[in-house]
Amino acid sequence: MSDPRLAHIRNFCIVAHIDHGKSTLADRLLELTHTLSPQQMKAQVLDDMDLEREKGITIKSHAIAMEYVAGDGRTFELNLIDTPGHVDFTYEVSRSLAACEGAVLVVDASQGIEAQTLSNYMLAREQGLAVVGAINKVDLPAARPDDAALEIEHVTGIPAEKVLRMSAKTGSGVPELLEQIVRDIPPPAGDPDAPLRALIFDSKFDQYRGVVALVRVVDGAVRSGDGIRFLSTGKRYEVTEVGRLRLGLEPVETLRAGQVGYVVAGVKTVADARVGDTVGAAQAEGLRPLPGFREVKSMVFSGLYPMVPEQYETLKEALGKLVLNDAALVWEPETSVALGFGFRCGFLGLLHMEIVQERLRREYQLDLIATTPSVEYHVLLESGGLVTVDNPSQMPPAGDIAAIEEPYVLAHVLTPAEYLGNIMKLCQDRRGVFVSLDYLEEKRARVAYRLPLAEIVLDYYDRLKSVSRGYASLDYEFDGYREGDVVKLDILLNGDKVDALSTIIHRDNAYEWGRSLCAKLKELIPRQMFQVAVQAALGGKVVARETIGAIRKNVTAKCYGGDITRKRKLLEKQKEGKRRMKQIGTVEVPQEAFLAVLKVER
Amino acid sequence: MGRGERRTALGPDPEKGALTVVREGPCDAAREGPCDAAQEGPCDAARDQARAGLYVHVPFCAARCSYCDFSTGTLSVAKLGRYLDALEREIARRAPPAAGLRFTSVFFGGGTPSAIGAAAFERIARVLAAAFDIAPGAEFTLEANPESVRPALLEAWSAAGVNRLSLGAQSFVPEELATLARIHAAGRPAAALALARAHGFRRLSLDLMFGFPGQTAASWDRTLEAALALAPEHFSAYCLIPEAGTPLGDAVLAGATALPAPEAQAEAYEVLTARLEAAGYGCYETSNFCRPGAEARHNLVYWLRRPYLGLGPSAHGFDGATRYGNHRALQRWAAALEAGAPPEAEVERASEESAAAEAMMLGLRLATGLRPADHPPALRAALERRYGAALAAAVAGGRLVTDGASFRIPRPLRFVADDVIAWIAAAAARARVDSRRACSVPSMPCPSPPSPAA
């Protein structure tokens, strides 16, 4: 039962699919509660990273405190905790949910529930959250609010007639939603008089304060000067600042049980204030950690190399800075024969990888080559040992290998029933094993397959979207290791092996893959001074070959009337073009060629 | 020509290392002496005679060709008057700083220098002769449209000292001349050449063009056949560069018409080289061919990175340390001069880096290649430091050949010369970085990834 001192607090999140209007709704709530002045309102306030705005997804969690005077005259403290919106960040989502007592399930009136929404809803239910259902975008011509409400009823058990109809864009229905939030979502439980226990649901690095941990205080209170410790590491710190989350950080004297806010305590890296960890009172004995903490594990690995060697130091510094803020990113130096000095990086998934690369490019102006993403294989040796391999070039010689195990995932795809056939074929083509099929309503199905992770890291998601005209959505979770007949496929350019283009692949796909990859490389590698042979090889055996003919013309035939400066600038451009290529043996390979693997059609 | 007729010309004097009188004429020097037909590229005499150039841009044409992006416009009395006045102002500006230069070549380009009448031309020539130290017997070239070559003009040119004509033939196939929007008839260059010879011109050059839309192997053959029959001393053969803003260039860039495939262009270049060589014309620079000794001194000035003065709109100049480019538009160029302001749109001071890059890039266009010895000691040292390793790597990879004194692009690679040059520049840039970071890398501290939870 909730302590009466906490009765005015409501902590909730919004569960919604990308584009279903979560950010717009958040904007309306901020407006209606006068949390921001009109000048402070910029569209989609919560997505404050450019990248997030562009991709229309939330990568980091955010939170904001609002004051709301309800219809009955009571004043409530509402804490809206925004959640990351992608399958790569399921764990972060679960921690954000754990900081809440309720969730607003928002569904687009024309799209219905998507896999991601469903998966987050399931997470919310597991956490025991109260759920308020709302149909958004009812003002649009294609809206089918009744169908969407039935779907919500089917999935959540909330009666369709109780599901709110609203338009976050126009604001209609949003005041009713606020009333329903304070009515249906319970106030926080927790003991204000017990020693401090707070859940970290996100942490970020601030260059002036160090790590800013976003927390939900469960028991007790925290104030500046308190001693705290992180229960997973045992590390102790002294709190230098606590505060609430408004548009920025707003210091307060004390954060009490039930409240959401931030804690600053001289922590140097987010790896020491991990999402899911518990902040406890330093002196309290026998404090039990809040449930649900786990180490995040990299699922996808790729080598990152600077395009030009002089950017190596910049890349190193940039990665060092990113990990301050991204505990899920792991990295260590590696070298490649083809690419020189770089870093092996581990990511939560493909999107996470893409985001990290994009941030390195934008925020640090780095020109990068990323090697083919790989999953982590368990290689059992004839000698009885086991090595983990996340980089094809480290694969032991075939003769030493007794067996290779590869990681699997359990994937759930939610789709309009008409695309089911396409999707099942896609899953089968990717070595998927059928697990289950059920229908959310007559025309919407959920199908589950067990798939090798390696089969979905490259282009599965794009293919899924394309065979379902964009309607299918995907969610997956790690599902253990299983033995597989996988082999290493090498690419040779004029006989020189290009380690950065090697892939680990299932034997059945190796020939076709080798052929497609050679063809793609032929497209991507420009003609050179001399003919280039592109070969794919399994072990020592060449399984595919393409030939890139020699360049025939590249000459400036006129002298531009003594305008040597112009000629020199043209040369400068051509030189830079060549510098943006990697010299591998005798062949110049452009950056895009290293992405060829991602572009192979199959 | 006999030795008795020798007038004045330039040549190296090994004793003084300065310019001195040798003999007149196109290339008798070469034919009689230092240049022999077997030797590739600009002969030593020609190289030594190319000391400093004077370029005058004449920005007028009777009609604009469909591929041309040079500064030019149609002629009017008012515009011509303004041009001549402004040109005199520019000459007055530029003469004092050039006082120490003795010009070994004068080149009237355009536009179409032959488009302005005899009186205008004579006026310019007179002012030039008064303002600059033009070496006796200097090469004096004028670009002419075959259509405008007439006896009166030839007499005026000859009287003013012009001793070399460069005729824009481009093609001898009527339909192709239409594509290029050339105004002359296909038979006109032959008549112009004959007329020029009759007026005593001994050094004649024909401009040809290949690699443009509609040209075929057969039509190129026809053009070469017709051009060779005229037996000029010199050929310039340019592969069309489709420039945005020109009718033909825009059509190509928009996909409305297509250039011949790169293979066909390369083939055309090979045919060109082979046919001209068989007829006794050596390829001394990527786009230039001549009978032994008949190299265009003026062009060699550019390739050897020697000083030249440019006059007129869009003209470029180089004093050995600084490059400038004048405003392209007649109006802006003239307005600046009328206001007593500098007519340059751009000025660039050479750095060691840019000087070495230029020397490398320009030298490799010559059939004799890049000869470090052609350059002053400081630049020679910079070339060695910046490009020594890259040049050696290019030799090792078959991109260059060397005899120790020079680096040359082998003949089969001439049509991909820019690729070779860019490769060397990129290799040199990489080498610089590698040498800076040689042993600083492998031992940096790095966080190791947390061991994945099982």
Coordinates of C-alpha atoms in Angstrom, one line a residue, chain A residues 88-555:
Chain A
D88 CA 18.3 -3.2 -29.6
F89 CA 17.4 -1.4 -26.3
T90 CA 14.9 -3.8 -24.7
Y91 CA 16.9 -4.0 -21.5
E92 CA 17.0 -0.2 -21.1
V93 CA 13.3 -0.2 -21.8
S94 CA 12.6 -2.7 -19.0
R95 CA 14.5 -0.5 -16.5
S96 CA 12.6 2.6 -17.5
L97 CA 9.4 0.7 -17.1
A98 CA 10.6 -0.5 -13.7
A99 CA 10.8 3.1 -12.6
C100 CA 7.1 3.6 -13.3
E101 CA 3.8 2.5 -11.9
G102 CA 1.8 2.9 -15.1
A103 CA 2.1 3.0 -18.8
V104 CA 0.1 4.8 -21.5
L105 CA -0.3 2.5 -24.4
V106 CA -0.6 4.6 -27.5
V107 CA -1.6 3.0 -30.8
D108 CA -1.9 4.7 -34.2
A109 CA -5.5 4.6 -35.3
S110 CA -4.6 3.5 -38.8
Q111 CA -1.6 1.2 -38.1
G112 CA -2.8 -0.8 -35.1
I113 CA -0.4 -2.4 -32.6
E114 CA 3.2 -3.1 -33.8
A115 CA 5.6 -5.7 -32.6
Q116 CA 7.7 -3.3 -30.7
T117 CA 4.7 -1.8 -28.9
L118 CA 3.5 -5.3 -28.1
S119 CA 6.8 -6.3 -26.8
N120 CA 7.1 -3.2 -24.6
Y121 CA 3.5 -3.7 -23.4
M122 CA 4.5 -7.3 -22.4
L123 CA 7.4 -5.9 -20.5
A124 CA 5.2 -3.4 -18.8
R125 CA 2.8 -6.1 -17.8
E126 CA 5.6 -8.2 -16.4
Q127 CA 6.5 -5.2 -14.2
G128 CA 2.9 -5.1 -13.0
L129 CA 2.2 -1.6 -14.4
A130 CA -1.3 -0.2 -14.7
V131 CA -2.1 0.4 -18.4
V132 CA -4.1 3.2 -19.9
G133 CA -5.0 2.6 -23.5
A134 CA -5.2 5.4 -26.1
I135 CA -5.8 5.5 -29.8
N136 CA -3.9 8.4 -31.4
K137 CA -4.3 10.2 -34.8
V138 CA -8.1 9.7 -34.8
D139 CA -8.2 13.0 -36.9
L140 CA -6.5 11.4 -39.9
P141 CA -8.6 10.2 -42.8
A142 CA -7.2 6.6 -42.7
A143 CA -8.1 6.3 -39.0
R144 CA -9.8 3.1 -37.9
P145 CA -10.1 3.8 -34.2
D146 CA -12.6 1.1 -33.5
D147 CA -10.4 -1.6 -35.0
A148 CA -7.5 -0.4 -33.1
A149 CA -9.5 -0.3 -29.9
L150 CA -10.6 -3.9 -30.4
E151 CA -7.0 -4.9 -31.0
I152 CA -6.1 -3.2 -27.7
E153 CA -8.9 -5.0 -26.0
H154 CA -7.7 -8.3 -27.5
V155 CA -4.2 -7.8 -26.4
T156 CA -4.6 -6.1 -23.0
G157 CA -8.0 -6.9 -21.8
I158 CA -8.9 -3.2 -21.5
P159 CA -12.5 -3.0 -22.8
A160 CA -12.6 -1.3 -26.2
E161 CA -15.0 1.3 -25.0
K162 CA -12.7 2.4 -22.2
V163 CA -9.9 3.1 -24.7
L164 CA -9.4 6.8 -25.1
R165 CA -9.6 8.4 -28.6
M166 CA -7.3 11.3 -29.1
S167 CA -5.2 13.4 -31.4
A168 CA -1.9 14.4 -29.9
K169 CA -1.4 16.7 -32.8
T170 CA -4.6 18.8 -32.3
G171 CA -4.7 18.1 -28.5
S172 CA -8.2 16.7 -28.5
G173 CA -8.6 13.9 -25.9
V174 CA -5.4 14.8 -24.1
P175 CA -7.0 16.5 -21.1
E176 CA -9.1 13.4 -20.6
L177 CA -5.9 11.3 -20.8
L178 CA -4.4 13.3 -18.0
E179 CA -7.4 12.7 -15.8
Q180 CA -7.3 9.0 -16.5
I181 CA -3.6 8.9 -15.7
V182 CA -4.1 10.3 -12.2
R183 CA -7.2 8.2 -11.7
D184 CA -6.1 4.8 -13.0
I185 CA -2.3 4.8 -12.3
P186 CA -1.5 4.1 -8.7
P187 CA 0.8 6.3 -6.6
P188 CA 4.2 4.8 -5.9
A189 CA 4.8 2.2 -3.2
G190 CA 8.0 2.4 -1.2
D191 CA 9.0 3.4 2.3
P192 CA 10.0 7.0 2.8
D193 CA 11.6 6.2 6.2
A194 CA 13.8 3.3 5.1
P195 CA 17.4 3.7 4.0
L196 CA 17.9 5.0 0.5
R197 CA 17.3 2.7 -2.4
A198 CA 17.0 4.2 -5.9
L199 CA 16.9 2.6 -9.3
I200 CA 19.1 3.9 -12.1
F201 CA 17.1 3.9 -15.3
D202 CA 19.5 5.9 -17.4
S203 CA 22.8 7.7 -16.9
K204 CA 24.5 10.2 -19.1
F205 CA 27.8 11.9 -19.1
D206 CA 27.9 15.7 -18.6
Q207 CA 31.2 17.3 -19.2
Y208 CA 30.9 19.6 -16.2
R209 CA 29.2 17.4 -13.6
G210 CA 30.5 13.9 -14.6
V211 CA 28.0 11.2 -14.7
V212 CA 24.4 12.3 -14.2
A213 CA 22.4 9.2 -13.0
L214 CA 18.7 9.4 -13.7
V215 CA 17.0 7.6 -10.8
R216 CA 13.7 6.7 -9.3
V217 CA 13.9 6.8 -5.6
V218 CA 12.2 3.7 -4.2
D219 CA 12.9 4.0 -0.5
G220 CA 14.2 6.8 1.7
A221 CA 15.6 10.0 0.4
V222 CA 18.8 11.4 -1.1
R223 CA 20.3 14.8 -0.7
S224 CA 23.6 16.6 -1.4
G225 CA 26.4 15.5 1.0
D226 CA 24.9 12.0 1.5
G227 CA 27.2 9.0 1.1
I228 CA 26.0 6.5 -1.5
R229 CA 27.2 3.3 -3.0
F230 CA 26.4 1.4 -6.2
L231 CA 25.3 -2.0 -5.1
S232 CA 26.6 -3.9 -8.2
T233 CA 30.1 -2.6 -7.8
G234 CA 30.2 -1.6 -4.2
K235 CA 31.8 1.7 -5.2
R236 CA 31.1 4.6 -2.8
Y237 CA 30.7 8.2 -3.6
E238 CA 29.5 11.4 -2.0
V239 CA 26.5 13.1 -3.6
T240 CA 27.2 16.6 -4.8
E241 CA 23.9 17.5 -6.4
V242 CA 20.4 16.1 -6.6
G243 CA 17.5 17.5 -8.6
R244 CA 14.5 17.1 -10.7
L245 CA 14.3 16.7 -14.4
R246 CA 12.7 19.6 -16.1
L247 CA 13.7 20.7 -19.6
G248 CA 17.2 20.8 -18.1
L249 CA 18.4 19.7 -14.7
E250 CA 16.8 21.6 -11.8
P251 CA 18.7 21.1 -8.5
V252 CA 16.5 20.5 -5.4
E253 CA 17.5 19.9 -1.8
T254 CA 16.1 16.4 -1.5
L255 CA 14.7 13.7 -3.6
R256 CA 12.3 11.5 -1.7
A257 CA 10.7 8.1 -2.1
G258 CA 8.5 7.9 -5.1
Q259 CA 10.2 10.8 -6.9
V260 CA 12.1 10.8 -10.2
G261 CA 15.2 12.9 -10.5
Y262 CA 19.0 12.9 -10.9
V263 CA 22.0 12.3 -8.7
V264 CA 25.5 13.6 -9.3
A265 CA 28.3 12.1 -7.3
G266 CA 31.6 12.6 -9.0
V267 CA 31.2 9.4 -11.0
K268 CA 33.6 9.4 -14.0
T269 CA 32.0 7.0 -16.5
V270 CA 28.6 5.6 -17.1
A271 CA 30.1 2.2 -16.8
D272 CA 30.2 2.9 -13.0
A273 CA 26.5 4.0 -12.9
R274 CA 24.9 1.3 -14.9
V275 CA 21.3 1.2 -16.0
G276 CA 19.5 -1.1 -13.6
D277 CA 21.9 -0.8 -10.8
T278 CA 20.7 0.3 -7.3
V279 CA 21.9 3.4 -5.6
G280 CA 21.9 2.7 -1.8
A281 CA 22.7 4.6 1.4
A282 CA 26.5 4.1 1.9
Q283 CA 26.2 3.2 5.6
A284 CA 23.1 0.9 5.5
E285 CA 23.8 -2.7 6.2
G286 CA 22.2 -5.6 4.3
L287 CA 20.6 -3.5 1.7
R288 CA 19.0 -5.7 -1.0
P289 CA 19.5 -4.6 -4.6
L290 CA 16.3 -3.7 -6.6
P291 CA 15.5 -6.6 -8.9
G292 CA 16.3 -6.9 -12.6
F293 CA 19.9 -5.7 -12.9
R294 CA 22.0 -7.4 -15.5
E295 CA 25.2 -6.7 -17.5
V296 CA 24.4 -5.7 -21.0
K297 CA 26.0 -8.0 -23.6
S298 CA 27.2 -7.1 -27.0
M299 CA 25.5 -9.0 -29.7
V300 CA 27.1 -7.6 -32.9
F301 CA 30.8 -6.8 -33.5
S302 CA 32.5 -4.8 -36.1
G303 CA 35.9 -3.3 -36.7
L304 CA 36.0 0.5 -37.0
Y305 CA 38.9 2.0 -38.8
P306 CA 39.8 5.6 -39.7
M307 CA 39.7 6.2 -43.4
V308 CA 43.0 8.1 -43.2
P309 CA 45.5 6.9 -40.6
E310 CA 46.0 10.4 -39.1
Q311 CA 42.5 10.1 -37.7
Y312 CA 43.4 7.2 -35.5
E313 CA 44.0 9.2 -32.4
T314 CA 40.8 11.2 -32.9
L315 CA 38.8 7.9 -33.2
K316 CA 40.4 6.6 -30.1
E317 CA 39.5 9.8 -28.2
A318 CA 36.0 9.8 -29.6
L319 CA 35.3 6.2 -28.6
G320 CA 36.6 7.0 -25.1
K321 CA 34.1 9.8 -24.9
L322 CA 31.2 7.8 -26.3
V323 CA 31.7 5.0 -23.7
L324 CA 31.5 7.6 -20.9
N325 CA 27.9 7.9 -22.1
D326 CA 27.2 4.5 -23.5
A327 CA 27.8 1.6 -21.2
A328 CA 26.7 -0.8 -23.9
L329 CA 29.5 0.1 -26.2
V330 CA 32.7 -2.0 -25.8
W331 CA 35.9 -1.5 -27.7
E332 CA 39.5 -2.6 -27.9
P333 CA 42.3 -2.0 -30.3
E334 CA 42.8 -4.3 -33.3
T335 CA 44.8 -4.3 -36.4
S336 CA 43.8 -5.4 -39.9
V337 CA 46.2 -6.3 -42.6
A338 CA 44.0 -4.4 -45.0
L339 CA 42.9 -1.5 -42.9
G340 CA 45.8 -0.9 -40.5
F341 CA 45.1 0.2 -36.9
G342 CA 41.5 0.4 -35.6
F343 CA 39.2 -0.8 -33.0
R344 CA 37.0 -3.9 -32.5
C345 CA 33.7 -2.6 -31.1
G346 CA 30.8 -4.5 -29.6
F347 CA 27.2 -3.3 -30.0
L348 CA 23.8 -4.2 -28.7
G349 CA 22.5 -4.7 -32.2
L350 CA 22.6 -3.2 -35.7
L351 CA 20.8 0.0 -34.9
H352 CA 23.2 0.6 -32.0
M353 CA 26.1 0.0 -34.3
E354 CA 24.6 2.4 -36.9
I355 CA 24.1 5.1 -34.2
V356 CA 27.6 4.8 -32.8
Q357 CA 29.1 5.1 -36.3
E358 CA 26.8 8.0 -37.2
R359 CA 27.7 9.8 -34.0
L360 CA 31.4 9.3 -34.7
R361 CA 31.0 10.7 -38.1
R362 CA 28.9 13.7 -37.1
E363 CA 30.2 14.7 -33.7
Y364 CA 33.8 14.0 -34.4
Q365 CA 33.9 14.4 -38.2
L366 CA 35.5 11.0 -38.6
D367 CA 35.7 9.2 -41.9
L368 CA 35.2 5.6 -41.0
I369 CA 35.4 2.1 -42.5
A370 CA 33.4 -0.5 -40.7
T371 CA 34.1 -4.1 -41.3
T372 CA 31.4 -6.6 -41.9
P373 CA 29.4 -7.0 -38.7
S374 CA 29.8 -10.4 -37.0
V375 CA 28.2 -12.2 -34.2
E376 CA 30.2 -14.0 -31.5
Y377 CA 30.8 -17.7 -32.3
H378 CA 31.9 -20.3 -29.9
V379 CA 34.5 -22.4 -31.6
L380 CA 35.1 -25.8 -30.0
L381 CA 38.6 -27.0 -30.8
E382 CA 39.8 -30.5 -31.5
S383 CA 42.1 -30.0 -28.5
G384 CA 39.0 -29.7 -26.3
G385 CA 39.3 -25.9 -25.8
L386 CA 36.8 -23.3 -26.6
V387 CA 37.5 -19.9 -28.1
T388 CA 35.0 -17.1 -28.8
V389 CA 35.4 -15.5 -32.2
D390 CA 33.7 -12.3 -33.2
N391 CA 36.2 -11.4 -35.9
P392 CA 36.4 -13.7 -39.0
S393 CA 40.2 -13.1 -39.2
Q394 CA 40.6 -14.8 -35.8
M395 CA 38.9 -18.0 -36.9
P396 CA 41.2 -20.9 -36.1
P397 CA 42.4 -23.1 -39.0
A398 CA 39.6 -25.4 -40.2
G399 CA 41.6 -28.5 -39.2
D400 CA 41.7 -27.4 -35.5
I401 CA 38.0 -26.9 -35.3
A402 CA 35.7 -29.6 -33.8
A403 CA 32.5 -27.7 -34.0
I404 CA 31.2 -24.1 -34.1
E405 CA 28.2 -22.9 -32.2
E406 CA 26.4 -19.8 -33.2
P407 CA 24.0 -17.5 -31.2
Y408 CA 20.3 -17.8 -31.8
V409 CA 17.4 -15.4 -31.2
L410 CA 13.8 -15.9 -30.7
A411 CA 12.2 -13.5 -33.1
H412 CA 8.6 -12.3 -33.1
V413 CA 7.2 -10.7 -36.2
L414 CA 3.9 -8.9 -36.1
T415 CA 2.3 -8.5 -39.5
P416 CA -0.9 -8.1 -41.4
A417 CA -2.0 -11.6 -42.3
E418 CA -1.6 -11.1 -46.0
Y419 CA 2.2 -10.9 -45.8
L420 CA 2.5 -14.0 -43.6
G421 CA 3.6 -16.2 -46.5
N422 CA 6.4 -13.9 -47.5
I423 CA 7.6 -13.5 -44.0
M424 CA 7.6 -17.2 -43.3
K425 CA 9.5 -17.8 -46.5
L426 CA 12.0 -15.1 -45.5
C427 CA 12.5 -16.7 -42.1
Q428 CA 12.9 -20.2 -43.6
D429 CA 15.5 -18.8 -46.1
R430 CA 17.4 -17.5 -43.1
R431 CA 17.6 -20.9 -41.5
G432 CA 14.7 -20.1 -39.2
V433 CA 12.8 -22.7 -37.2
F434 CA 9.1 -22.1 -36.8
V435 CA 8.0 -21.8 -33.2
S436 CA 4.4 -20.4 -33.1
L437 CA 1.8 -18.5 -34.9
D438 CA -1.2 -16.7 -33.4
Y439 CA -3.7 -14.0 -34.4
L440 CA -4.2 -10.7 -32.6
E441 CA -7.3 -10.2 -34.6
E442 CA -8.6 -11.6 -37.8
K443 CA -6.1 -9.9 -40.0
R444 CA -3.1 -9.5 -37.8
A445 CA -0.8 -12.3 -37.0
R446 CA 2.2 -12.8 -34.7
V447 CA 4.7 -15.4 -35.8
A448 CA 7.7 -16.6 -33.9
Y449 CA 10.8 -18.1 -35.3
R450 CA 14.1 -19.3 -33.8
L451 CA 16.8 -17.8 -36.0
P452 CA 20.6 -17.7 -36.0
L453 CA 21.5 -14.1 -35.0
A454 CA 24.0 -14.0 -37.9
E455 CA 21.1 -14.3 -40.3
I456 CA 19.3 -11.2 -39.0
V457 CA 22.2 -8.8 -38.3
L458 CA 22.8 -7.9 -41.9
D459 CA 19.7 -7.2 -43.9
Y460 CA 16.9 -9.1 -42.4
Y461 CA 15.1 -6.1 -41.0
D462 CA 15.2 -4.3 -44.4
R463 CA 14.0 -7.5 -46.2
L464 CA 11.3 -7.9 -43.6
K465 CA 10.1 -4.4 -44.3
S466 CA 10.3 -4.9 -48.0
V467 CA 8.4 -8.2 -48.2
S468 CA 5.6 -6.7 -46.0
R469 CA 5.5 -3.3 -47.6
G470 CA 6.7 -1.8 -44.4
Y471 CA 3.9 -3.2 -42.3
A472 CA 5.7 -6.0 -40.4
S473 CA 7.5 -5.2 -37.2
L474 CA 10.2 -7.2 -35.4
D475 CA 11.2 -7.9 -31.9
Y476 CA 13.8 -10.5 -30.7
E477 CA 15.5 -11.8 -27.7
F478 CA 18.7 -13.8 -27.2
D479 CA 18.0 -17.6 -27.2
G480 CA 21.3 -19.4 -26.5
Y481 CA 23.9 -21.1 -28.7
R482 CA 23.4 -24.0 -31.1
E483 CA 25.8 -25.9 -33.3
G484 CA 25.9 -24.8 -36.9
D485 CA 27.8 -25.7 -40.1
V486 CA 29.5 -22.4 -40.5
V487 CA 32.6 -21.6 -42.5
K488 CA 34.9 -18.7 -43.2
L489 CA 34.6 -17.1 -46.6
D490 CA 37.6 -15.1 -47.8
I491 CA 37.8 -12.4 -50.4
L492 CA 40.9 -12.0 -52.5
L493 CA 41.8 -9.0 -54.6
N494 CA 44.5 -9.9 -57.2
G495 CA 45.4 -12.8 -54.9
D496 CA 45.7 -10.8 -51.7
K497 CA 43.4 -11.8 -49.0
V498 CA 41.4 -8.9 -47.6
D499 CA 40.8 -9.7 -44.0
A500 CA 38.3 -6.9 -43.5
L501 CA 36.0 -8.5 -46.1
S502 CA 36.0 -12.0 -44.7
T503 CA 32.8 -13.3 -43.4
I504 CA 31.7 -16.3 -41.3
I505 CA 28.7 -17.9 -43.0
H506 CA 26.7 -21.1 -43.2
R507 CA 28.1 -23.5 -45.7
D508 CA 24.9 -23.9 -47.6
N509 CA 24.9 -20.2 -48.4
A510 CA 28.6 -19.8 -49.0
Y511 CA 28.7 -20.3 -52.8
E512 CA 25.9 -18.1 -53.6
W513 CA 27.1 -15.5 -51.2
G514 CA 30.6 -15.6 -52.6
R515 CA 29.2 -15.1 -56.1
S516 CA 27.0 -12.2 -55.1
L517 CA 29.7 -10.6 -53.0
C518 CA 32.2 -10.7 -55.9
A519 CA 29.6 -9.2 -58.2
K520 CA 28.9 -6.5 -55.8
L521 CA 32.6 -5.7 -55.3
K522 CA 33.0 -5.5 -59.0
E523 CA 30.3 -2.8 -59.0
L524 CA 31.9 -0.9 -56.1
I525 CA 35.6 -1.0 -56.8
P526 CA 36.4 1.4 -59.6
R527 CA 38.4 0.4 -62.6
Q528 CA 42.1 0.7 -61.8
M529 CA 45.3 1.2 -63.8
F530 CA 45.5 -2.6 -64.1
Q531 CA 43.0 -5.4 -64.3
V532 CA 41.8 -6.7 -60.9
A533 CA 40.6 -10.2 -60.1
V534 CA 38.0 -10.4 -57.3
Q535 CA 37.8 -13.9 -55.9
A536 CA 35.9 -15.6 -53.1
A537 CA 37.5 -18.6 -51.4
L538 CA 36.5 -21.2 -48.9
G539 CA 39.5 -22.6 -47.2
G540 CA 42.0 -22.5 -50.1
K541 CA 39.4 -23.1 -52.8
V542 CA 38.2 -20.3 -55.0
V543 CA 34.4 -20.5 -55.4
A544 CA 33.7 -17.4 -57.4
R545 CA 35.5 -14.8 -59.5
E546 CA 34.9 -11.5 -61.2
T547 CA 37.3 -9.4 -63.2
I548 CA 37.4 -5.6 -63.1
G549 CA 38.8 -4.3 -66.4
A550 CA 41.6 -1.7 -66.5
I551 CA 40.6 1.9 -66.6
R552 CA 40.8 3.3 -70.1
K553 CA 40.6 7.1 -69.8
N554 CA 41.5 9.6 -67.1
V555 CA 43.4 12.5 -68.6

